[in-house]
Amino acid sequence: MPDDLLDSASDETDLPDVSALLAAAVSGVGGAERPGQVKMAEAVAHAIDSGEHLAVQAGTGTGKSLAYLVPAVRHAVARNTCVVVSTATIALQRQLIDRDLPRLAESLKPLLGREPVFAILKGRRNYLCRHRLQVDAPEDPEEILFDPQTVSAAGRQVQRIHEWAETTDTGDRDELVPGVNEHAWRQVSVSARECLGAQRCPFGTECYAEQARDRAGDADIVVTNHALLAIDALEDYQVLPEHDVVIVDEAHELVDRVTSVATAELSAQAVEITARRCGRLIEEDLADRLKETGEALAPVLADLRPGRLDVLPQEAGVSLAAIRDAAHACATALRTTLQGAGDDAERLGAGRAALTSLEEIHDTAVRFLESFAGDLASRHDVVWLDKPFSDDSRRPVALRVAPLGVGALLRERLFRRRTTVLTSATLSLGGSFEPLARQWGLPAASNESDEPEKSGESRESGGEGAPITWSGLDVGSPFDHARSGILYIARGLPSPGRDGLPEAYLTELSELIEAAGGRTLGLFSSMRAAKQAAEELKGRIAQPLLCQGEDSTSQLVKRFAEDDATCLFGTLSLWQGVDVPGPSLRLVVIDRIPFPRPDDPLSSARQRAIAARGGNGFMAVAATNAALLLAQGAGRLLRSMDDRGVVAILDPRLATARYGSFLRASLPPFWTTYDSATVKAALRRLDAS
């Protein structure tokens, strides 16, 4: 916090309370306060003041961004501290930085005595590196080098980045529209481990990433993403500025994002590329030795079956140990070389990139070997072999390793260190916060309430340090779900099979679309099912039908929203990423309960680990993940107060299976029916209105 801001900061007792600030903020954006928004703001303020963690579910239209930003800003200004707001999506980051925070700062300035300061901070790889622009990037993977079309396309994208670099003020990748692929961006960016450091880099004073960090260090509110929040927790060095409160928006995605950051992979190709990168910087025989270990790994992986590995085959163990030792020898030699590089920035840059790759190869090989120590019950990681489905896939055969759970990490590195507020439109599954709380690492017992002042205390058994306390609060939704929407469960259809969509599903789907006059978002559990449905129905229905993969997802959603009759079919990204209010969306169809695949390595390992401890692995993992996706998918229907429509779930197990009640309790409280004729008549009336 700058000295001039320190001088103007007010004592907390001098500031208006949260209710007054929220009223000013809502007035400033031209809105109207809603009961759920007020209740949430008061609960967030209570959590910040008491140090008790809070999980708060706030339905679409509640105005939850202002509900957490107002108490966060008040706390930051009163205490001369920083509050970190973490999001899962770029869209929400942009909404906060470009719309919500500027208007909030202007509205609250007269009441706070100064204008609150905010900034956005992402990982270093998201910013253009001025030094990398001036020197050659690390060598490309062989499959890129020997594909002239790919090289040409990447070259054009890199050229466009160079042109953009002449005008950008932030170097933020997300400001480059249209964007570029990952390969092109890596030519002009560096990771934190590859960076030379501001002191040694000739562009240190002009570094976009350093400038972003400086702005974040001066801010009251820092907006970041779940990935950087995870890195801040995982690494031993500080990534985010000092802060005492974290607000996790889109908290339903936290576990997956942290898991992704904590996942590593190793392929023969990656080893060989790393050997080539350091080949000109160290003794040739050392680099050749590493290259040979990569070549030896390729046939070993080719002979393994894809899927989870509970036992490490001897040949794989020998190969991984050889890679570990060769990478260590190369890294040791390269560190010596770098010590003698002096101020040669170009040589230092190439050396840092090569050393980063070597350390990653070494550390990943060590992690694989250690993952198989002890019996299954005592392991913390799951290992699997990932093979692409098609022979011409550019994705290499690779070993992957991921943590069985991230709860312990979040508990020790997040909840024990900072007051945390977790919020989303979907946190209560089966009528309880417990399923997600367990995944986050919060204690099992909680006092959930619709009144924040009743929040209770939860104590860990056998844990070290002070007890972790948290409460759950559902502030509801401004939508009248029972009057605005119908939940149709097709109890009369056959259970879904493995051989594609049954004919009865396609018939029911086409009749529903015809009744709705199009206006349908089809959410499918797999891309194969989405494409099958699209191909079959294009000859049966009169309405235009788009399918994910035919164009960029953003363009497909735009076309869907602009034409009331159009239908859009797709898979996972559409379950959570579509916001289409108005008459373009009247029907959301879900083909089946979105359970993880039975052979999914991570999901199956997590289920087994929970069962080994006496728990119900299916309910804790598969059913919880399915409930989350179902709730998110159903949430696509009502996006504004005037929206009306139907959510149709074609999987009869939602009505007939024992776990069905848990899944149904996770959905918005629509009026529910099993009668197809009733639903189609309602859709026809909507279409005619």
XYZ file of C-alpha atoms in Angstrom:
689
model
C 0.000 0.000 0.000
C 1.535 3.395 -0.996
C 2.389 5.878 1.764
C -0.185 8.419 0.559
C -2.901 5.806 0.864
C -1.669 4.820 4.295
C -2.016 8.417 5.386
C -5.582 8.653 4.121
C -6.762 5.271 5.401
C -9.519 5.397 7.981
C -9.979 3.538 11.189
C -12.625 0.847 10.791
C -14.990 2.583 13.207
C -14.906 5.725 11.032
C -16.201 3.908 7.978
C -19.869 3.335 7.107
C -21.102 -0.186 7.784
C -21.488 -2.788 5.059
C -25.206 -2.134 4.618
C -24.633 1.556 3.838
C -21.751 0.789 1.486
C -23.760 -1.892 -0.309
C -26.669 0.504 -0.791
C -24.316 3.067 -2.329
C -22.707 0.468 -4.554
C -26.020 -0.888 -5.831
C -27.275 2.632 -6.467
C -24.060 3.437 -8.306
C -24.577 0.616 -10.781
C -28.241 1.473 -11.258
C -29.520 -1.684 -9.605
C -31.812 -2.620 -6.744
C -30.853 -4.404 -3.551
C -32.081 -7.966 -3.193
C -32.571 -9.770 0.123
C -30.123 -12.513 -0.796
C -27.468 -9.968 -1.713
C -27.838 -8.130 1.605
C -27.757 -11.388 3.573
C -24.638 -12.519 1.734
C -22.805 -9.211 2.231
C -23.514 -9.336 5.975
C -22.346 -12.959 6.159
C -19.106 -12.166 4.295
C -18.445 -9.236 6.633
C -19.058 -11.504 9.641
C -16.648 -14.115 8.266
C -13.931 -11.519 7.686
C -14.363 -10.056 11.162
C -14.550 -13.400 12.982
C -11.995 -15.353 10.967
C -14.541 -18.119 10.391
C -14.553 -19.530 6.876
C -17.775 -19.223 4.892
C -19.310 -21.249 2.057
C -22.162 -19.274 0.530
C -24.407 -20.375 -2.307
C -25.932 -17.477 -4.239
C -28.118 -18.180 -7.244
C -27.809 -16.435 -10.591
C -29.169 -12.898 -10.356
C -28.353 -12.479 -6.655
C -25.624 -9.937 -7.331
C -23.002 -11.943 -5.466
C -20.033 -10.042 -6.903
C -21.067 -6.836 -5.124
C -22.088 -8.865 -2.066
C -18.508 -9.992 -1.506
C -16.649 -7.032 -3.021
C -18.238 -4.433 -0.726
C -17.168 -6.049 2.586
C -13.812 -6.955 1.020
C -13.133 -3.339 0.018
C -14.218 -2.061 3.425
C -11.862 -4.480 5.182
C -8.936 -3.649 2.880
C -9.331 0.120 3.336
C -9.878 -0.095 7.086
C -6.924 -2.411 7.763
C -4.502 -1.209 5.060
C -4.372 -4.723 3.740
C -5.107 -6.660 0.573
C -7.957 -9.044 -0.240
C -7.453 -11.612 -3.001
C -10.415 -12.554 -5.197
C -9.866 -15.786 -7.122
C -11.987 -16.815 -10.115
C -12.042 -19.832 -12.418
C -12.890 -18.150 -15.712
C -11.496 -15.324 -17.802
C -15.049 -14.069 -18.314
C -15.554 -13.390 -14.608
C -12.098 -11.810 -14.280
C -12.985 -9.400 -17.067
C -16.380 -8.657 -15.528
C -14.753 -7.811 -12.202
C -11.891 -5.729 -13.589
C -13.661 -4.024 -16.502
C -17.141 -3.490 -15.039
C -17.807 -4.285 -11.373
C -14.703 -2.894 -9.666
C -14.440 0.420 -11.596
C -18.081 1.261 -10.856
C -17.747 0.081 -7.261
C -14.642 2.187 -6.673
C -16.326 5.300 -8.026
C -19.474 4.709 -5.947
C -17.632 4.092 -2.676
C -14.994 6.805 -2.952
C -17.097 9.519 -1.205
C -17.926 7.188 1.701
C -14.447 5.698 2.152
C -12.471 8.919 1.838
C -10.448 7.620 -1.086
C -10.942 5.562 -4.191
C -10.240 1.854 -3.661
C -7.405 0.448 -5.768
C -7.719 -2.831 -7.633
C -5.490 -4.898 -9.928
C -5.416 -8.175 -11.809
C -2.575 -10.667 -11.413
C -1.965 -13.858 -13.380
C 0.857 -16.337 -13.697
C 4.007 -15.128 -15.447
C 3.311 -17.336 -18.456
C 0.225 -15.159 -19.205
C 2.374 -12.086 -19.908
C 4.466 -11.259 -22.934
C 8.220 -11.489 -22.231
C 10.112 -8.598 -23.823
C 13.391 -10.509 -23.628
C 11.937 -13.597 -25.323
C 10.680 -11.337 -28.119
C 14.284 -10.361 -28.881
C 15.902 -13.811 -28.766
C 15.154 -17.206 -30.206
C 12.649 -19.319 -28.295
C 13.632 -22.801 -27.102
C 13.583 -25.424 -29.827
C 10.195 -26.701 -30.865
C 8.994 -30.270 -30.448
C 9.951 -32.492 -33.367
C 6.388 -33.007 -34.550
C 6.086 -29.225 -34.947
C 9.449 -28.869 -36.676
C 8.603 -31.481 -39.285
C 5.106 -30.208 -40.043
C 5.499 -27.303 -42.511
C 1.842 -26.278 -42.229
C 2.054 -26.034 -38.456
C 5.326 -24.109 -38.637
C 3.833 -21.681 -41.130
C 0.664 -21.164 -39.070
C 2.672 -20.697 -35.879
C 4.953 -18.241 -37.639
C 1.997 -16.117 -38.713
C 0.639 -16.113 -35.163
C 4.017 -15.157 -33.696
C 4.264 -12.342 -36.229
C 0.858 -11.085 -35.103
C 2.069 -11.179 -31.492
C 5.074 -9.047 -32.467
C 2.756 -6.500 -34.071
C 0.524 -6.480 -31.000
C 3.591 -6.034 -28.788
C 4.125 -2.606 -30.343
C 0.801 -1.336 -28.947
C -0.005 -3.269 -25.759
C 0.330 -1.586 -22.381
C -0.050 -4.723 -20.261
C 1.337 -7.622 -22.322
C -1.613 -9.676 -21.031
C -2.360 -12.586 -23.361
C -6.100 -12.247 -22.837
C -6.023 -8.811 -24.453
C -4.812 -10.304 -27.750
C -8.027 -10.848 -29.733
C -8.369 -13.115 -31.567
C -6.053 -15.256 -29.507
C -3.189 -17.505 -30.563
C -2.510 -21.146 -29.849
C -0.361 -22.368 -26.989
C 2.591 -23.232 -29.195
C 2.820 -19.700 -30.621
C 2.414 -18.047 -27.220
C 5.211 -20.116 -25.697
C 7.602 -18.564 -28.198
C 7.133 -15.164 -26.511
C 6.556 -16.014 -22.847
C 8.399 -17.633 -19.956
C 7.424 -19.451 -16.791
C 8.480 -18.201 -13.380
C 11.310 -20.759 -13.295
C 12.567 -19.750 -16.759
C 12.610 -16.024 -15.963
C 16.036 -14.414 -15.631
C 14.801 -12.113 -12.881
C 14.326 -8.365 -13.044
C 17.900 -7.670 -11.927
C 19.591 -9.776 -14.637
C 17.181 -9.265 -17.526
C 17.980 -6.349 -19.859
C 14.238 -5.612 -19.955
C 13.705 -5.988 -16.218
C 12.412 -2.456 -15.682
C 9.952 -2.843 -18.580
C 8.764 -6.343 -17.695
C 4.988 -6.710 -18.010
C 4.829 -9.448 -15.364
C 6.840 -7.365 -12.884
C 4.668 -4.336 -13.578
C 1.568 -6.444 -12.875
C 3.109 -7.617 -9.593
C 3.911 -4.021 -8.635
C 0.333 -2.950 -9.328
C -0.964 -5.872 -7.277
C 1.300 -4.903 -4.396
C -0.347 -1.468 -4.283
C -3.931 -2.716 -4.548
C -6.729 -3.172 -2.047
C -8.341 -5.894 -4.183
C -6.288 -8.272 -6.333
C -8.182 -10.412 -8.832
C -6.448 -13.647 -9.790
C -7.347 -17.171 -10.893
C -7.596 -20.516 -9.131
C -4.442 -21.757 -10.843
C -2.288 -18.956 -9.423
C -3.969 -19.372 -6.041
C -2.951 -23.046 -6.168
C 0.617 -22.183 -7.155
C 0.793 -19.739 -4.254
C -0.231 -22.598 -1.944
C 1.977 -25.255 -3.558
C 5.240 -23.361 -3.916
C 7.599 -22.325 -1.152
C 7.989 -18.825 -2.591
C 5.384 -16.059 -2.453
C 3.411 -15.483 -5.648
C 0.548 -13.279 -4.477
C 0.972 -10.091 -2.438
C 0.533 -10.269 1.329
C -3.143 -10.771 2.145
C -5.284 -11.987 5.020
C -8.562 -12.769 3.228
C -9.276 -14.859 0.123
C -12.587 -14.871 -1.698
C -12.984 -17.850 -4.020
C -15.675 -17.203 -6.606
C -16.756 -20.098 -8.849
C -15.634 -22.235 -5.907
C -17.262 -25.338 -7.371
C -14.261 -25.499 -9.733
C -11.573 -25.052 -7.080
C -10.738 -28.742 -6.583
C -10.389 -29.440 -10.312
C -8.195 -26.364 -10.886
C -5.904 -27.167 -7.955
C -5.697 -30.795 -9.068
C -4.720 -29.657 -12.558
C -1.890 -27.496 -11.219
C -0.655 -30.406 -9.081
C -0.694 -32.877 -12.001
C 2.511 -33.759 -13.850
C 3.304 -35.811 -16.942
C 6.299 -37.425 -18.588
C 6.709 -38.623 -22.165
C 9.583 -39.919 -24.240
C 9.172 -36.911 -26.497
C 9.518 -34.463 -23.575
C 12.771 -36.124 -22.471
C 14.246 -35.962 -25.965
C 13.238 -32.317 -26.439
C 14.858 -31.419 -23.119
C 18.041 -33.219 -24.124
C 18.127 -31.246 -27.358
C 17.599 -27.948 -25.531
C 20.599 -28.432 -23.285
C 22.758 -30.150 -25.933
C 24.641 -26.988 -26.928
C 25.083 -25.805 -23.343
C 26.730 -28.820 -21.671
C 29.023 -31.690 -22.609
C 27.596 -33.596 -25.549
C 27.871 -37.027 -23.929
C 25.676 -35.935 -21.001
C 22.949 -34.646 -23.301
C 23.215 -37.807 -25.436
C 22.784 -39.950 -22.344
C 19.558 -38.137 -21.489
C 18.361 -38.432 -25.085
C 18.981 -42.186 -25.009
C 16.886 -42.566 -21.842
C 14.003 -40.873 -23.637
C 14.397 -43.163 -26.629
C 14.396 -46.153 -24.277
C 11.195 -44.973 -22.567
C 9.183 -44.923 -25.816
C 8.911 -48.712 -26.360
C 8.303 -49.263 -22.643
C 5.262 -46.991 -22.710
C 4.097 -48.448 -26.019
C 3.881 -51.910 -24.433
C 1.772 -50.737 -21.476
C -2.017 -50.706 -21.494
C -3.611 -47.289 -21.069
C -5.272 -46.551 -17.761
C -4.430 -46.549 -14.070
C -1.203 -48.197 -12.887
C -1.370 -49.687 -9.407
C 1.950 -51.512 -9.832
C 4.984 -50.038 -11.571
C 6.308 -52.541 -14.149
C 9.990 -53.310 -13.693
C 10.962 -52.033 -17.151
C 9.199 -48.734 -16.500
C 10.883 -48.391 -13.101
C 14.329 -48.938 -14.616
C 13.601 -46.431 -17.383
C 12.331 -43.774 -14.970
C 15.363 -44.199 -12.716
C 17.661 -43.753 -15.715
C 15.833 -40.577 -16.734
C 16.037 -39.254 -13.170
C 19.795 -39.831 -12.975
C 20.552 -38.486 -16.456
C 18.478 -35.352 -15.884
C 20.227 -34.766 -12.554
C 23.653 -35.041 -14.206
C 22.661 -32.626 -16.979
C 21.175 -30.132 -14.523
C 24.304 -30.203 -12.369
C 26.501 -29.492 -15.392
C 24.193 -26.777 -16.680
C 24.174 -24.941 -13.345
C 27.965 -24.790 -13.528
C 27.751 -23.432 -17.076
C 25.274 -20.746 -16.043
C 27.522 -19.600 -13.216
C 30.118 -18.707 -15.835
C 27.685 -17.040 -18.230
C 28.170 -13.620 -16.660
C 25.766 -11.008 -18.043
C 25.168 -12.788 -21.341
C 21.363 -12.457 -21.246
C 20.783 -14.541 -24.360
C 22.862 -17.441 -23.035
C 21.270 -17.076 -19.608
C 17.802 -17.156 -21.139
C 18.479 -20.334 -23.099
C 20.134 -21.866 -20.055
C 17.256 -21.037 -17.711
C 14.743 -22.548 -20.152
C 16.807 -25.732 -20.476
C 17.388 -25.958 -16.714
C 13.672 -25.558 -16.037
C 12.918 -28.452 -18.391
C 15.604 -30.601 -16.777
C 14.333 -29.932 -13.271
C 10.776 -30.728 -14.321
C 11.864 -33.989 -15.960
C 13.910 -34.963 -12.897
C 11.262 -34.032 -10.333
C 8.509 -35.766 -12.274
C 10.538 -38.982 -12.619
C 11.196 -38.900 -8.868
C 7.497 -38.358 -8.163
C 6.531 -41.342 -10.324
C 8.988 -43.609 -8.539
C 7.865 -42.429 -5.102
C 4.177 -42.779 -5.996
C 4.412 -46.569 -5.813
C 6.048 -46.718 -2.383
C 4.017 -48.505 0.286
C 0.650 -50.214 -0.090
C -2.319 -48.758 -1.958
C -3.973 -47.452 1.194
C -0.991 -45.252 2.101
C -0.402 -43.655 -1.298
C -1.094 -39.995 -2.001
C -0.835 -39.985 -5.813
C -2.439 -41.905 -8.652
C -0.484 -42.772 -11.806
C -1.879 -43.656 -15.211
C -0.812 -44.076 -18.810
C -2.497 -41.745 -21.257
C -2.620 -42.896 -24.874
C -4.342 -40.870 -27.596
C -7.329 -42.582 -29.216
C -6.094 -42.116 -32.781
C -2.702 -42.981 -34.234
C -2.369 -39.578 -35.916
C -2.958 -37.615 -32.706
C -0.293 -35.037 -31.925
C -0.685 -35.763 -28.230
C 2.165 -38.078 -27.167
C 1.851 -41.247 -25.104
C 2.557 -40.042 -21.559
C 2.622 -41.107 -17.950
C 0.555 -38.825 -15.719
C 0.466 -38.416 -11.965
C -2.075 -36.495 -9.894
C -2.912 -36.200 -6.202
C -5.652 -38.469 -4.884
C -7.055 -35.415 -3.128
C -6.205 -31.766 -2.591
C -8.129 -31.327 0.655
C -5.068 -31.663 2.880
C -3.190 -29.107 0.781
C -6.059 -26.596 0.898
C -6.582 -27.161 4.615
C -2.949 -26.548 5.566
C -1.933 -23.956 2.980
C -5.156 -21.986 2.595
C -7.684 -22.418 5.410
C -5.105 -22.464 8.227
C -3.433 -19.303 6.945
C -6.206 -16.988 5.759
C -9.896 -16.346 6.215
C -11.597 -17.789 3.155
C -14.993 -17.164 1.600
C -16.092 -19.713 -1.013
C -19.024 -18.809 -3.221
C -20.852 -20.008 -6.314
C -24.350 -20.503 -7.642
C -23.792 -24.229 -7.015
C -22.242 -25.348 -3.722
C -25.036 -27.201 -1.921
C -25.321 -30.726 -3.329
C -28.040 -33.047 -2.174
C -29.188 -30.220 0.088
C -25.851 -29.995 1.912
C -22.498 -28.224 1.694
C -20.772 -31.328 3.061
C -19.902 -33.050 -0.263
C -17.811 -30.113 -1.488
C -16.547 -29.252 2.013
C -14.953 -32.706 2.227
C -13.202 -32.183 -1.089
C -11.936 -28.764 0.058
C -10.485 -30.286 3.228
C -12.876 -28.575 5.630
C -13.990 -30.529 8.712
C -16.855 -32.945 8.180
C -19.203 -31.460 10.761
C -20.780 -28.086 10.068
C -23.756 -26.032 11.128
C -25.478 -25.072 7.905
C -28.082 -22.375 8.112
C -30.078 -19.822 6.225
C -29.120 -17.265 8.860
C -25.466 -16.178 9.056
C -25.576 -15.350 12.760
C -26.384 -18.992 13.556
C -23.184 -20.304 12.020
C -21.545 -22.820 14.288
C -18.103 -24.224 15.002
C -16.577 -27.323 13.509
C -13.566 -29.054 15.024
C -11.147 -31.384 13.373
C -10.370 -34.600 15.155
C -6.713 -35.379 15.453
C -5.569 -32.279 13.585
C -2.745 -30.023 14.618
C -3.177 -26.374 15.495
C -6.323 -24.433 16.217
C -9.675 -25.854 15.124
C -10.895 -24.850 11.675
C -14.359 -23.298 11.826
C -16.727 -22.724 8.945
C -20.376 -22.229 8.184
C -22.572 -22.769 5.157
C -25.182 -20.310 3.942
C -27.628 -20.529 1.044
C -29.040 -17.082 0.273
C -31.350 -18.462 -2.382
C -32.133 -17.042 -5.790
C -34.268 -14.134 -7.007
C -35.879 -16.533 -9.488
C -39.156 -18.257 -8.699
C -38.048 -21.607 -10.078
C -41.343 -23.402 -9.478
C -43.245 -20.800 -11.520
C -40.607 -20.138 -14.160
C -39.377 -23.608 -15.021
C -40.328 -27.260 -15.333
C -38.028 -30.181 -14.575
C -39.013 -33.089 -16.815
C -37.498 -36.488 -15.971
C -38.146 -39.008 -18.740
C -38.902 -41.915 -16.428
C -40.470 -43.922 -19.257
C -37.347 -44.080 -21.410
C -34.901 -47.032 -21.253
C -31.736 -46.641 -19.197
C -28.841 -45.322 -21.284
C -26.428 -47.861 -22.705
C -22.882 -47.861 -24.045
C -23.760 -48.072 -27.728
C -24.793 -44.492 -28.329
C -28.135 -42.795 -27.878
C -31.114 -45.179 -28.128
C -33.724 -44.443 -30.780
C -36.250 -43.619 -28.050
C -33.974 -40.804 -26.837
C -33.636 -39.337 -30.327
C -37.408 -39.476 -30.871
C -38.120 -37.798 -27.525
C -35.477 -35.166 -28.174
C -36.814 -34.295 -31.631
C -40.389 -34.013 -30.320
C -39.287 -31.733 -27.486
C -37.385 -29.486 -29.908
C -40.334 -29.290 -32.290
C -42.630 -28.343 -29.387
C -40.226 -25.618 -28.271
C -39.783 -24.251 -31.795
C -36.036 -24.854 -31.520
C -34.532 -22.679 -28.759
C -32.763 -25.739 -27.351
C -29.433 -26.209 -25.610
C -28.484 -29.877 -25.711
C -25.961 -30.879 -23.048
C -24.396 -34.274 -23.654
C -22.126 -36.413 -21.519
C -19.735 -37.043 -24.422
C -18.839 -35.431 -27.723
C -19.689 -38.692 -29.474
C -23.270 -38.484 -28.165
C -23.559 -34.803 -29.127
C -22.391 -35.495 -32.682
C -24.651 -38.540 -33.015
C -27.670 -36.530 -31.892
C -26.788 -33.652 -34.230
C -26.337 -35.921 -37.248
C -29.546 -37.872 -36.584
C -31.742 -34.835 -35.866
C -30.613 -32.587 -38.709
C -32.792 -34.689 -40.992
C -35.752 -34.799 -38.604
C -36.301 -31.272 -37.303
C -37.021 -28.080 -39.180
C -34.947 -25.822 -36.943
C -31.262 -24.966 -37.515
C -28.912 -27.105 -35.405
C -25.342 -26.261 -34.430
C -22.895 -28.712 -32.858
C -19.804 -27.950 -30.832
C -16.688 -28.363 -32.950
C -18.198 -26.826 -36.087
C -16.798 -23.419 -35.086
C -15.273 -21.818 -31.994
C -17.516 -22.260 -28.971
C -17.899 -18.505 -28.517
C -19.065 -18.074 -32.115
C -21.520 -20.966 -31.821
C -23.017 -19.503 -28.643
C -23.275 -16.106 -30.354
C -25.143 -17.578 -33.331
C -27.385 -19.573 -30.994
C -28.288 -16.460 -28.998
C -28.999 -14.351 -32.087
C -31.528 -16.712 -33.719
C -34.491 -17.838 -31.597
C -35.092 -21.004 -33.639
C -31.524 -22.311 -33.526
C -30.468 -25.279 -31.386
C -26.976 -25.863 -30.005
C -25.584 -29.264 -28.972
C -22.331 -29.786 -27.133
C -20.493 -31.150 -24.157
C -18.613 -30.086 -21.028
C -17.756 -26.435 -21.714
C -21.407 -25.711 -22.522
C -22.598 -27.174 -19.213
C -20.987 -24.297 -17.336
C -20.116 -21.648 -19.900
C -23.366 -20.547 -21.566
C -25.243 -17.419 -20.502
C -28.117 -16.825 -22.937
C -31.029 -14.921 -21.376
C -34.218 -14.287 -23.289
C -36.324 -16.213 -25.823
C -33.393 -17.927 -27.568
C -33.267 -20.539 -24.810
C -36.459 -22.245 -23.683
C -35.329 -25.861 -23.406
C -32.256 -27.431 -21.834
C -31.907 -31.145 -22.596
C -29.468 -33.389 -20.715
C -28.976 -36.816 -22.267
C -27.772 -38.724 -19.202
C -26.479 -38.323 -15.662
C -22.881 -37.101 -16.162
C -21.048 -39.651 -14.040
C -17.294 -39.908 -14.618
C -16.284 -42.764 -16.914
C -15.820 -45.984 -14.915
C -12.292 -46.267 -16.295
C -11.336 -42.678 -15.467
C -8.035 -43.174 -13.595
C -8.307 -40.321 -11.127
C -11.994 -40.696 -10.317
C -11.785 -44.468 -9.878
C -8.704 -44.178 -7.662
C -10.380 -41.570 -5.482
C -13.469 -43.746 -5.119
C -11.344 -46.732 -4.130
C -9.363 -44.717 -1.579
C -12.538 -43.465 0.106
C -14.028 -46.965 0.154
C -10.840 -48.305 1.749
C -11.378 -45.869 4.630
C -14.946 -47.096 5.105
C -16.683 -44.380 3.120
C -18.981 -44.508 0.124
C -16.657 -43.811 -2.768
C -19.398 -43.726 -5.382
C -21.433 -41.085 -3.537
C -18.405 -39.028 -2.456
C -16.847 -38.857 -5.916
C -19.001 -40.010 -8.837
C -22.389 -38.874 -7.510
C -20.995 -35.596 -6.150
C -19.336 -34.716 -9.465
C -22.495 -35.668 -11.377
C -24.669 -33.578 -9.039
C -22.414 -30.576 -9.567
C -22.590 -30.834 -13.345
C -26.346 -31.444 -13.322
C -26.895 -28.341 -11.206
C -24.636 -26.291 -13.457
C -26.345 -27.591 -16.597
C -29.846 -26.964 -15.275
C -28.718 -23.493 -14.260
C -28.361 -22.534 -17.941
C -32.174 -22.187 -18.248
C -33.007 -19.156 -16.098
C -30.564 -16.304 -16.669
C -32.945 -13.329 -16.250
C -36.127 -12.595 -14.332
C -38.285 -12.974 -17.462
C -36.928 -16.355 -18.571
C -39.254 -19.363 -18.760
C -38.697 -22.913 -19.932
C -38.005 -26.594 -19.357
C -35.047 -28.667 -18.214
C -35.488 -32.160 -19.657
C -33.322 -34.995 -18.357
C -33.678 -38.085 -20.522
C -31.977 -40.481 -18.093
C -34.694 -42.330 -16.104
C -32.224 -43.295 -13.378
C -32.698 -39.814 -11.955
C -36.177 -40.993 -10.907
C -35.589 -44.705 -10.306
C -32.096 -45.187 -8.830
C -31.365 -45.012 -5.093
C -28.954 -42.117 -5.629
C -31.605 -40.227 -7.609
C -32.923 -38.351 -4.570
C -29.446 -36.945 -3.872
C -29.114 -35.759 -7.464
C -32.622 -34.287 -7.577
C -31.982 -32.400 -4.339
C -28.964 -30.773 -6.025
C -31.081 -29.236 -8.808
C -32.896 -25.889 -8.678
C -36.428 -26.251 -7.219
C -38.308 -26.399 -10.523
C -41.830 -27.810 -10.736
C -41.208 -31.483 -11.529
C -43.104 -33.866 -13.799
C -42.574 -37.246 -15.468
C -45.271 -36.685 -18.092
C -43.973 -36.000 -21.584
C -47.299 -34.711 -22.944
C -47.570 -32.086 -20.203
C -44.088 -30.794 -20.960
C -44.589 -30.612 -24.722
C -47.873 -28.756 -24.275
C -46.128 -26.225 -22.010
C -43.356 -25.730 -24.576
C -45.888 -25.143 -27.348
C -47.618 -22.486 -25.257
C -44.277 -20.785 -24.626
C -43.409 -20.901 -28.317
C -46.739 -19.313 -29.199
C -46.476 -16.552 -26.611
